[in-house]
Amino acid sequence: MIEHGMAADDLRARLQELRAGDIDWRGGHAFSLVYNTGDHEHEELLESVVAAFCHENALNPFVYPSLVQLEHEVVEAAASLVGNPPPAAGCLTSGGTESIFLAVQVARDELFARHPDSGRPAIVTADTAHPAFPKACKYLGVEHVRVPHRQDGRADVDAMAAAADALGDRAALVVASSPCYPYGIIDPVTELAAMAAERDVLCHVDACLGGWLLPFWSRIGEPVPPWHFEVEGVTSLSMDVHKYGYATKGASVLLHRTTDLRMRQLFVYDDWPGGLYGSLTTAGTRSGAPIAAAWAAIHHLGIDGYVRLAEVVRDVTHRFVAGIGAIDGLHLTFPPDLSLFEFAADSASIGAVGDVMDDRGWHLDRQPGGLHLMVSPFHAEVADRFLADLADAVATHGEDRGKAATYGGVA
Ligand SMILES: Cc1ncc(COP(=O)(O)O)c(C=O)c1O
């Protein structure tokens, strides 16, 4: 710990120095982690809202009516986009992982209520489902049954039904992704939800990625299969405002079909000298900043703003897909349903191609099957340069340096 506090200017300079090695997302070099509108007015607006609310604490809603109202309006806006579940059955969480964590917890506790003697609860997902599901299972003592995806990249409904049947009364939740992260593919939500409902099992749609883009994707004429509460049998859904909602980090909406299901999230403790403690989400203290910024992003953009950005994302995605398809020796693993996908090399090493792209400052995630690309609006500015570098990388790469396929990590 430093003995004497630093002068503000020195401190800012030090922070700037530390950031020198960080990814240049503002220059369009990031293809995951950040959703870059390229709209400076939007960015600056959010930054000012974050600054205004970063000291506020949503832990005690009774002293922050503003945060209660802002959260309510974010949840209401989200519900209006996904088949109108009751907004009172939703909440704002810190991100997709927390929303998924709570969906698993609700399913576990619902199973305990319905079948108290069933044994260890279990969830059934495709292997393409986000690692937040096994993470939640690990924390919550739930078994994760992971079923290989079909040849077209989608969840295998028959195999997942067989897995649910094998679990019997222990089956608490069936999961569908809209879309999954590795391939940008939407699972057959209608079939999965029907399969779950037939077995009296809950069904969560992970629309963390697609939740704030798919509603506008269909408005601009792109094909979108049924993916939300309009599908009978869907009992909960997560959609992250900090992804294609273009808010700052720390905001996801979790919605349930009924307020009763949401009540299973509630933690109340009334045996504490500090008084009654109640909380709906996992955190205690909750910064007001992501709540206010999520509200600001939604209200600054409005439906017409999201439609405009969806058009840009769609057009750039088409440019990337066509451009990569035109490079001899590269192919997409699966044609994506949305704005993210994996591509691979026919015979060359895709890792070596990734090495050249790294050297040129492009950050593509590596997956076991290839390189991963997720489109933000700002990529419109860099798509041609990126594709030229990629063609060059395929033509000129050397030996694969053996960089591992990693997404998150422990440094
Ligand atoms: C499909 C999907 N679900 C869940 C998550 C987890 O979201 P978060 O990183 O906000 O916790 C992600 C993150 O990329 C995702 O793509």
Coordinates of C-alpha atoms and ligand atoms in Angstrom, one line a residue:
M1 CA 0.0 0.0 0.0
I2 CA 1.3 3.4 -1.0
E3 CA 2.3 5.6 2.0
H4 CA 1.5 9.0 0.6
G5 CA -1.4 9.6 -1.8
M6 CA -0.5 10.4 -5.4
A7 CA -1.2 13.8 -7.0
A8 CA -4.2 13.5 -9.4
D9 CA -2.2 14.3 -12.5
D10 CA 0.5 11.7 -11.7
L11 CA -2.2 9.2 -11.0
R12 CA -3.9 9.8 -14.3
A13 CA -0.6 9.6 -16.1
R14 CA 0.1 6.3 -14.4
L15 CA -3.3 4.9 -15.4
Q16 CA -2.7 6.0 -19.0
E17 CA 0.7 4.3 -18.9
L18 CA -0.8 1.0 -17.6
R19 CA -3.4 1.1 -20.4
A20 CA -0.8 1.2 -23.2
G21 CA -0.9 -2.5 -23.7
D22 CA -4.7 -2.8 -23.7
I23 CA -6.7 -3.7 -26.8
D24 CA -7.5 -0.7 -29.1
W25 CA -11.2 -1.2 -29.3
R26 CA -11.9 2.4 -30.3
G27 CA -9.9 1.8 -33.4
G28 CA -12.1 -1.2 -34.3
H29 CA -9.5 -3.8 -33.5
A30 CA -11.6 -5.8 -31.0
F31 CA -14.0 -8.4 -32.2
S32 CA -15.4 -9.4 -28.8
L33 CA -15.7 -7.9 -25.3
V34 CA -16.7 -4.4 -26.4
Y35 CA -19.7 -3.2 -28.5
N36 CA -18.4 -0.2 -30.3
T37 CA -21.1 2.1 -31.8
G38 CA -18.5 4.5 -33.1
D39 CA -20.9 7.2 -31.9
H40 CA -18.9 9.6 -29.7
E41 CA -21.9 11.5 -28.5
H42 CA -23.4 8.2 -27.2
E43 CA -20.2 7.3 -25.5
E44 CA -19.7 10.6 -23.9
L45 CA -23.3 10.7 -22.7
L46 CA -22.9 7.3 -21.0
E47 CA -19.7 8.4 -19.4
S48 CA -21.3 11.5 -17.9
V49 CA -24.2 9.4 -16.6
V50 CA -21.8 6.8 -15.1
A51 CA -19.9 9.7 -13.4
A52 CA -23.2 11.1 -12.0
F53 CA -24.4 7.8 -10.6
C54 CA -21.2 5.9 -9.6
H55 CA -21.5 6.8 -5.9
E56 CA -25.1 5.7 -5.6
N57 CA -26.0 2.4 -4.1
A58 CA -29.1 0.4 -5.2
L59 CA -28.8 -1.9 -2.2
N60 CA -31.3 0.1 -0.4
P61 CA -34.1 1.1 -2.9
F62 CA -36.0 3.0 -0.3
V63 CA -33.5 5.8 -0.3
Y64 CA -33.0 5.8 -4.1
P65 CA -36.4 6.1 -5.7
S66 CA -34.6 7.3 -8.9
L67 CA -32.7 3.9 -9.2
V68 CA -35.9 2.0 -8.6
Q69 CA -37.6 4.0 -11.4
L70 CA -34.7 3.7 -13.8
E71 CA -34.4 -0.1 -13.2
H72 CA -38.1 -0.5 -13.7
E73 CA -38.1 1.4 -17.0
V74 CA -35.2 -0.7 -18.3
V75 CA -36.9 -3.9 -17.4
E76 CA -40.2 -2.7 -18.9
A77 CA -38.4 -1.7 -22.2
A78 CA -36.7 -5.1 -22.3
A79 CA -40.0 -6.9 -21.7
S80 CA -41.7 -5.0 -24.5
L81 CA -39.1 -6.4 -27.0
V82 CA -39.4 -10.1 -26.0
G83 CA -43.1 -11.0 -26.0
N84 CA -44.3 -8.9 -23.0
P85 CA -43.8 -11.0 -19.9
P86 CA -44.9 -8.9 -16.8
P87 CA -42.2 -6.3 -16.1
A88 CA -42.7 -7.1 -12.5
A89 CA -41.2 -10.5 -13.2
G90 CA -37.9 -9.1 -14.2
C91 CA -34.8 -7.4 -12.7
L92 CA -31.5 -5.9 -13.7
T93 CA -28.3 -7.8 -12.9
S94 CA -24.6 -7.1 -13.3
G95 CA -24.3 -9.1 -16.5
G96 CA -25.1 -12.3 -18.4
T97 CA -23.4 -14.5 -15.9
E98 CA -25.4 -13.2 -13.0
S99 CA -28.7 -13.5 -14.9
I100 CA -27.8 -17.1 -15.8
F101 CA -26.7 -17.8 -12.3
L102 CA -30.1 -16.6 -11.0
A103 CA -32.1 -18.5 -13.7
V104 CA -30.3 -21.7 -12.6
Q105 CA -31.0 -20.9 -8.9
V106 CA -34.7 -20.3 -9.6
A107 CA -34.9 -23.6 -11.5
R108 CA -33.1 -25.5 -8.7
D109 CA -35.4 -24.0 -6.0
E110 CA -38.5 -24.6 -8.2
L111 CA -37.5 -28.2 -8.5
F112 CA -37.0 -28.5 -4.8
A113 CA -40.5 -27.1 -4.3
R114 CA -42.1 -29.4 -6.9
H115 CA -40.2 -32.6 -6.1
P116 CA -38.6 -32.3 -2.7
D117 CA -37.3 -35.8 -2.8
S118 CA -35.9 -35.8 -6.3
G119 CA -32.2 -35.7 -5.4
R120 CA -29.6 -33.4 -7.0
P121 CA -31.1 -31.0 -9.5
A122 CA -29.7 -31.0 -13.0
I123 CA -29.8 -28.8 -16.1
V124 CA -29.6 -29.8 -19.7
T125 CA -27.7 -27.6 -22.2
A126 CA -26.1 -28.0 -25.6
D127 CA -22.3 -28.0 -25.5
T128 CA -22.5 -24.5 -27.3
A129 CA -24.2 -23.0 -24.2
H130 CA -22.2 -20.3 -22.4
P131 CA -19.7 -21.4 -19.6
A132 CA -21.9 -19.3 -17.2
F133 CA -24.1 -22.4 -17.0
P134 CA -21.5 -24.9 -15.7
K135 CA -20.2 -22.1 -13.5
A136 CA -23.6 -21.5 -12.0
C137 CA -24.0 -25.3 -11.5
K138 CA -20.7 -25.5 -9.7
Y139 CA -21.6 -22.7 -7.3
L140 CA -25.2 -24.0 -6.8
G141 CA -24.5 -27.7 -6.4
V142 CA -26.5 -28.5 -9.6
E143 CA -25.5 -31.2 -12.2
H144 CA -24.7 -30.0 -15.7
V145 CA -25.7 -32.4 -18.5
R146 CA -24.0 -31.2 -21.7
V147 CA -25.2 -32.6 -25.0
P148 CA -23.2 -32.3 -28.3
H149 CA -24.7 -30.0 -30.9
R150 CA -26.2 -31.2 -34.2
Q151 CA -24.2 -31.1 -37.4
D152 CA -25.7 -27.7 -38.3
G153 CA -24.4 -26.2 -35.0
R154 CA -27.8 -26.1 -33.3
A155 CA -28.9 -27.8 -30.1
D156 CA -30.0 -31.4 -30.6
V157 CA -33.5 -31.5 -29.3
D158 CA -33.9 -35.3 -29.4
A159 CA -30.7 -35.9 -27.6
M160 CA -31.5 -33.2 -25.0
A161 CA -35.0 -34.8 -24.5
A162 CA -33.3 -38.2 -23.9
A163 CA -31.0 -36.5 -21.4
A164 CA -34.0 -34.9 -19.6
D165 CA -35.8 -38.3 -19.6
A166 CA -32.7 -40.0 -18.1
L167 CA -32.7 -37.4 -15.3
G168 CA -36.4 -37.9 -14.5
D169 CA -37.6 -35.7 -11.6
R170 CA -34.1 -34.3 -11.3
A171 CA -34.4 -32.3 -14.5
A172 CA -34.8 -28.7 -13.4
L173 CA -34.0 -26.6 -16.6
V174 CA -33.5 -26.9 -20.3
V175 CA -31.5 -24.2 -22.0
A176 CA -31.6 -22.7 -25.5
S177 CA -29.2 -20.0 -26.8
S178 CA -30.4 -17.1 -29.0
P179 CA -27.7 -17.2 -30.3
C180 CA -24.8 -19.2 -28.9
Y181 CA -21.5 -17.4 -28.7
P182 CA -19.1 -19.8 -30.5
Y183 CA -21.1 -19.9 -33.8
G184 CA -23.8 -17.2 -33.7
I185 CA -26.5 -19.8 -34.2
I186 CA -30.0 -19.7 -32.7
D187 CA -31.1 -23.0 -31.1
P188 CA -34.6 -24.4 -32.0
V189 CA -36.3 -22.6 -29.2
T190 CA -39.9 -23.7 -30.1
E191 CA -38.9 -27.4 -30.0
L192 CA -36.7 -27.1 -26.9
A193 CA -39.4 -25.2 -24.9
A194 CA -42.1 -27.6 -26.0
M195 CA -39.9 -30.6 -25.0
A196 CA -39.3 -28.9 -21.6
A197 CA -43.0 -28.1 -21.0
E198 CA -44.0 -31.7 -21.9
R199 CA -41.8 -32.8 -19.0
D200 CA -42.9 -30.0 -16.7
V201 CA -39.4 -28.6 -16.7
L202 CA -38.4 -24.9 -16.9
C203 CA -36.8 -23.5 -20.1
H204 CA -34.3 -20.6 -20.1
V205 CA -33.5 -18.7 -23.3
D206 CA -30.0 -17.3 -23.1
A207 CA -30.4 -14.2 -25.2
C208 CA -27.6 -12.4 -23.4
L209 CA -26.1 -11.7 -26.8
G210 CA -29.1 -11.5 -29.1
G211 CA -31.7 -10.0 -26.8
W212 CA -31.0 -6.3 -27.8
L213 CA -30.3 -7.1 -31.5
L214 CA -32.8 -9.8 -32.6
P215 CA -35.9 -7.5 -32.1
F216 CA -34.4 -5.1 -34.6
W217 CA -33.0 -7.8 -36.9
S218 CA -36.5 -8.9 -37.7
R219 CA -37.6 -5.2 -38.2
I220 CA -35.0 -4.8 -40.9
G221 CA -36.2 -7.8 -42.7
E222 CA -33.8 -10.5 -41.6
P223 CA -35.1 -14.0 -40.9
V224 CA -35.5 -14.6 -37.1
P225 CA -37.0 -17.8 -35.8
P226 CA -39.2 -17.6 -32.7
W227 CA -36.8 -17.1 -29.8
H228 CA -38.5 -15.5 -26.8
F229 CA -41.7 -15.5 -24.6
E230 CA -44.0 -15.7 -27.5
V231 CA -42.9 -19.4 -27.5
E232 CA -44.9 -21.3 -25.1
G233 CA -42.8 -23.1 -22.5
V234 CA -40.1 -20.4 -22.3
T235 CA -40.0 -19.6 -18.6
S236 CA -37.1 -17.2 -18.3
L237 CA -34.8 -15.2 -20.6
S238 CA -31.6 -13.1 -20.2
M239 CA -30.7 -10.2 -22.4
D240 CA -27.6 -8.0 -21.7
V241 CA -27.9 -4.3 -22.1
H242 CA -24.1 -4.1 -21.9
K243 CA -23.9 -6.1 -25.2
Y244 CA -26.0 -5.0 -28.2
G245 CA -27.9 -2.7 -26.0
Y246 CA -24.8 -0.4 -26.2
A247 CA -24.8 0.4 -22.5
T248 CA -21.7 0.5 -20.3
K249 CA -20.6 -2.7 -18.5
G250 CA -22.6 -4.1 -15.7
A251 CA -26.2 -4.4 -17.0
S252 CA -28.3 -7.5 -18.0
V253 CA -32.0 -8.0 -17.8
L254 CA -33.4 -11.3 -16.4
L255 CA -37.1 -11.9 -17.1
H256 CA -39.3 -14.7 -15.8
R257 CA -42.7 -15.6 -17.3
T258 CA -44.3 -15.1 -13.9
T259 CA -43.8 -13.0 -10.8
D260 CA -43.9 -16.2 -8.7
L261 CA -40.8 -17.5 -10.4
R262 CA -39.0 -14.2 -9.8
M263 CA -39.9 -14.4 -6.1
R264 CA -37.7 -17.5 -5.9
Q265 CA -34.7 -15.1 -6.4
L266 CA -35.6 -13.3 -3.3
F267 CA -33.3 -13.5 -0.3
V268 CA -34.7 -12.2 3.0
Y269 CA -32.9 -12.3 6.3
D270 CA -34.7 -11.0 9.4
D271 CA -32.5 -12.3 12.2
W272 CA -29.7 -9.7 12.2
P273 CA -29.0 -6.9 14.6
G274 CA -28.7 -4.7 11.6
G275 CA -32.4 -5.2 10.8
L276 CA -34.2 -6.8 7.9
Y277 CA -32.0 -7.6 4.9
G278 CA -33.6 -8.3 1.6
S279 CA -32.1 -8.7 -1.9
L280 CA -33.2 -10.0 -5.2
T281 CA -29.8 -10.5 -6.9
T282 CA -26.5 -11.9 -5.8
A283 CA -24.6 -8.6 -5.1
G284 CA -25.1 -6.6 -1.9
T285 CA -24.0 -3.1 -2.8
R286 CA -25.0 -2.4 -6.4
S287 CA -23.6 0.7 -8.1
G288 CA -26.2 3.0 -9.5
A289 CA -23.9 3.7 -12.5
P290 CA -24.8 0.7 -14.7
I291 CA -28.5 1.1 -13.9
A292 CA -28.6 4.7 -15.0
A293 CA -26.3 4.0 -18.0
A294 CA -28.6 1.2 -19.2
W295 CA -31.5 3.5 -18.9
A296 CA -29.6 6.3 -20.7
A297 CA -28.5 4.0 -23.6
I298 CA -32.0 2.7 -24.2
H299 CA -33.5 6.2 -24.1
H300 CA -30.8 7.8 -26.1
L301 CA -31.1 5.3 -28.9
G302 CA -34.8 4.5 -28.9
I303 CA -36.2 2.0 -31.4
D304 CA -35.1 4.0 -34.4
G305 CA -31.5 4.2 -33.1
Y306 CA -31.4 0.4 -32.5
V307 CA -32.8 -0.2 -36.0
R308 CA -30.2 2.1 -37.5
L309 CA -27.4 0.3 -35.7
A310 CA -28.8 -3.1 -36.6
E311 CA -28.7 -2.1 -40.3
V312 CA -25.1 -1.2 -39.9
V313 CA -24.2 -4.4 -38.1
R314 CA -26.1 -6.5 -40.6
D315 CA -24.4 -4.8 -43.6
V316 CA -20.9 -5.2 -42.1
T317 CA -21.6 -8.8 -41.2
H318 CA -22.5 -9.5 -44.8
R319 CA -19.3 -7.8 -45.9
F320 CA -17.2 -9.9 -43.6
V321 CA -19.0 -13.1 -44.5
A322 CA -18.7 -12.5 -48.3
G323 CA -15.1 -11.2 -47.9
I324 CA -14.0 -14.2 -45.9
G325 CA -15.8 -16.6 -48.2
A326 CA -13.9 -15.0 -51.1
I327 CA -10.5 -15.7 -49.6
D328 CA -9.1 -18.9 -51.0
G329 CA -8.5 -21.4 -48.2
L330 CA -10.9 -20.0 -45.6
H331 CA -14.5 -21.0 -44.8
L332 CA -17.1 -20.3 -42.2
T333 CA -17.8 -23.2 -39.8
F334 CA -21.5 -22.5 -39.9
P335 CA -23.5 -19.8 -41.6
P336 CA -24.5 -17.5 -38.7
D337 CA -28.0 -16.4 -37.8
L338 CA -26.7 -13.1 -36.4
S339 CA -23.6 -11.0 -36.3
L340 CA -20.9 -13.4 -35.0
F341 CA -19.3 -16.5 -36.3
E342 CA -16.3 -18.8 -36.4
F343 CA -14.1 -19.2 -39.5
A344 CA -11.5 -21.8 -40.2
A345 CA -8.8 -22.7 -42.7
D346 CA -9.3 -25.5 -45.3
S347 CA -5.8 -26.8 -45.0
A348 CA -3.5 -24.1 -43.6
S349 CA -3.2 -23.6 -39.9
I350 CA -5.8 -21.1 -38.7
G351 CA -3.6 -20.4 -35.7
A352 CA -0.8 -19.2 -37.9
V353 CA -3.3 -16.9 -39.7
G354 CA -4.4 -15.6 -36.3
D355 CA -0.7 -14.9 -35.4
V356 CA -0.3 -12.6 -38.4
M357 CA -3.6 -10.9 -37.6
D358 CA -2.3 -10.4 -34.0
D359 CA 0.9 -8.9 -35.3
R360 CA -1.2 -6.4 -37.3
G361 CA -3.2 -5.4 -34.2
W362 CA -6.4 -7.3 -34.9
H363 CA -7.7 -9.1 -31.9
L364 CA -9.7 -12.2 -33.0
D365 CA -10.6 -14.8 -30.3
R366 CA -9.3 -18.2 -30.9
Q367 CA -11.6 -21.2 -30.5
P368 CA -10.7 -24.8 -30.8
G369 CA -12.3 -24.8 -34.3
G370 CA -11.1 -21.6 -35.7
L371 CA -11.1 -17.8 -35.2
H372 CA -14.1 -15.9 -33.9
L373 CA -15.4 -12.6 -35.1
M374 CA -18.3 -10.6 -33.6
V375 CA -19.4 -7.4 -35.4
S376 CA -19.9 -4.0 -33.9
P377 CA -21.2 -1.0 -35.9
F378 CA -17.7 0.7 -35.9
H379 CA -16.3 -2.2 -37.9
A380 CA -17.9 -0.6 -41.0
E381 CA -14.9 1.8 -40.9
V382 CA -12.2 -1.0 -40.8
A383 CA -13.8 -3.9 -42.7
D384 CA -11.9 -3.4 -46.0
R385 CA -8.5 -3.1 -44.2
F386 CA -9.3 -6.1 -42.0
L387 CA -10.2 -8.3 -45.1
A388 CA -7.1 -7.2 -47.0
D389 CA -4.9 -8.1 -43.9
L390 CA -6.7 -11.4 -43.6
A391 CA -6.1 -12.3 -47.2
D392 CA -2.5 -11.4 -46.8
A393 CA -2.2 -13.4 -43.6
V394 CA -3.6 -16.5 -45.4
A395 CA -1.1 -16.0 -48.2
T396 CA 2.0 -15.2 -46.1
H397 CA 1.7 -16.8 -42.7
G398 CA 4.6 -18.8 -41.2
E399 CA 4.5 -21.5 -38.6
D400 CA 1.7 -21.6 -36.0
R401 CA 3.1 -20.2 -32.7
G402 CA 0.7 -22.5 -30.8
K403 CA -1.3 -19.8 -29.1
A404 CA -4.1 -21.4 -27.0
A405 CA -7.8 -21.0 -27.5
T406 CA -8.8 -19.0 -24.5
Y407 CA -11.7 -16.6 -23.8
G408 CA -11.7 -15.6 -20.1
G409 CA -8.7 -16.5 -18.0
V410 CA -6.8 -16.0 -14.7
A411 CA -3.8 -13.8 -15.2
Ligands
LIG1 C1 -24.5 -16.2 -25.2 C2 -23.9 -15.6 -24.0 N1 -24.4 -15.9 -22.8 C3 -23.9 -15.4 -21.6 C4 -22.8 -14.6 -21.6 C5 -22.2 -14.1 -20.4 O1 -22.3 -12.7 -20.2 P1 -21.3 -11.9 -19.3 O2 -20.0 -12.0 -19.8 O3 -21.9 -10.5 -19.4 O4 -21.4 -12.4 -17.9 C6 -22.2 -14.3 -22.9 C7 -21.0 -13.4 -23.0 O5 -20.4 -13.2 -24.0 C8 -22.8 -14.8 -24.1 O6 -22.2 -14.6 -25.3

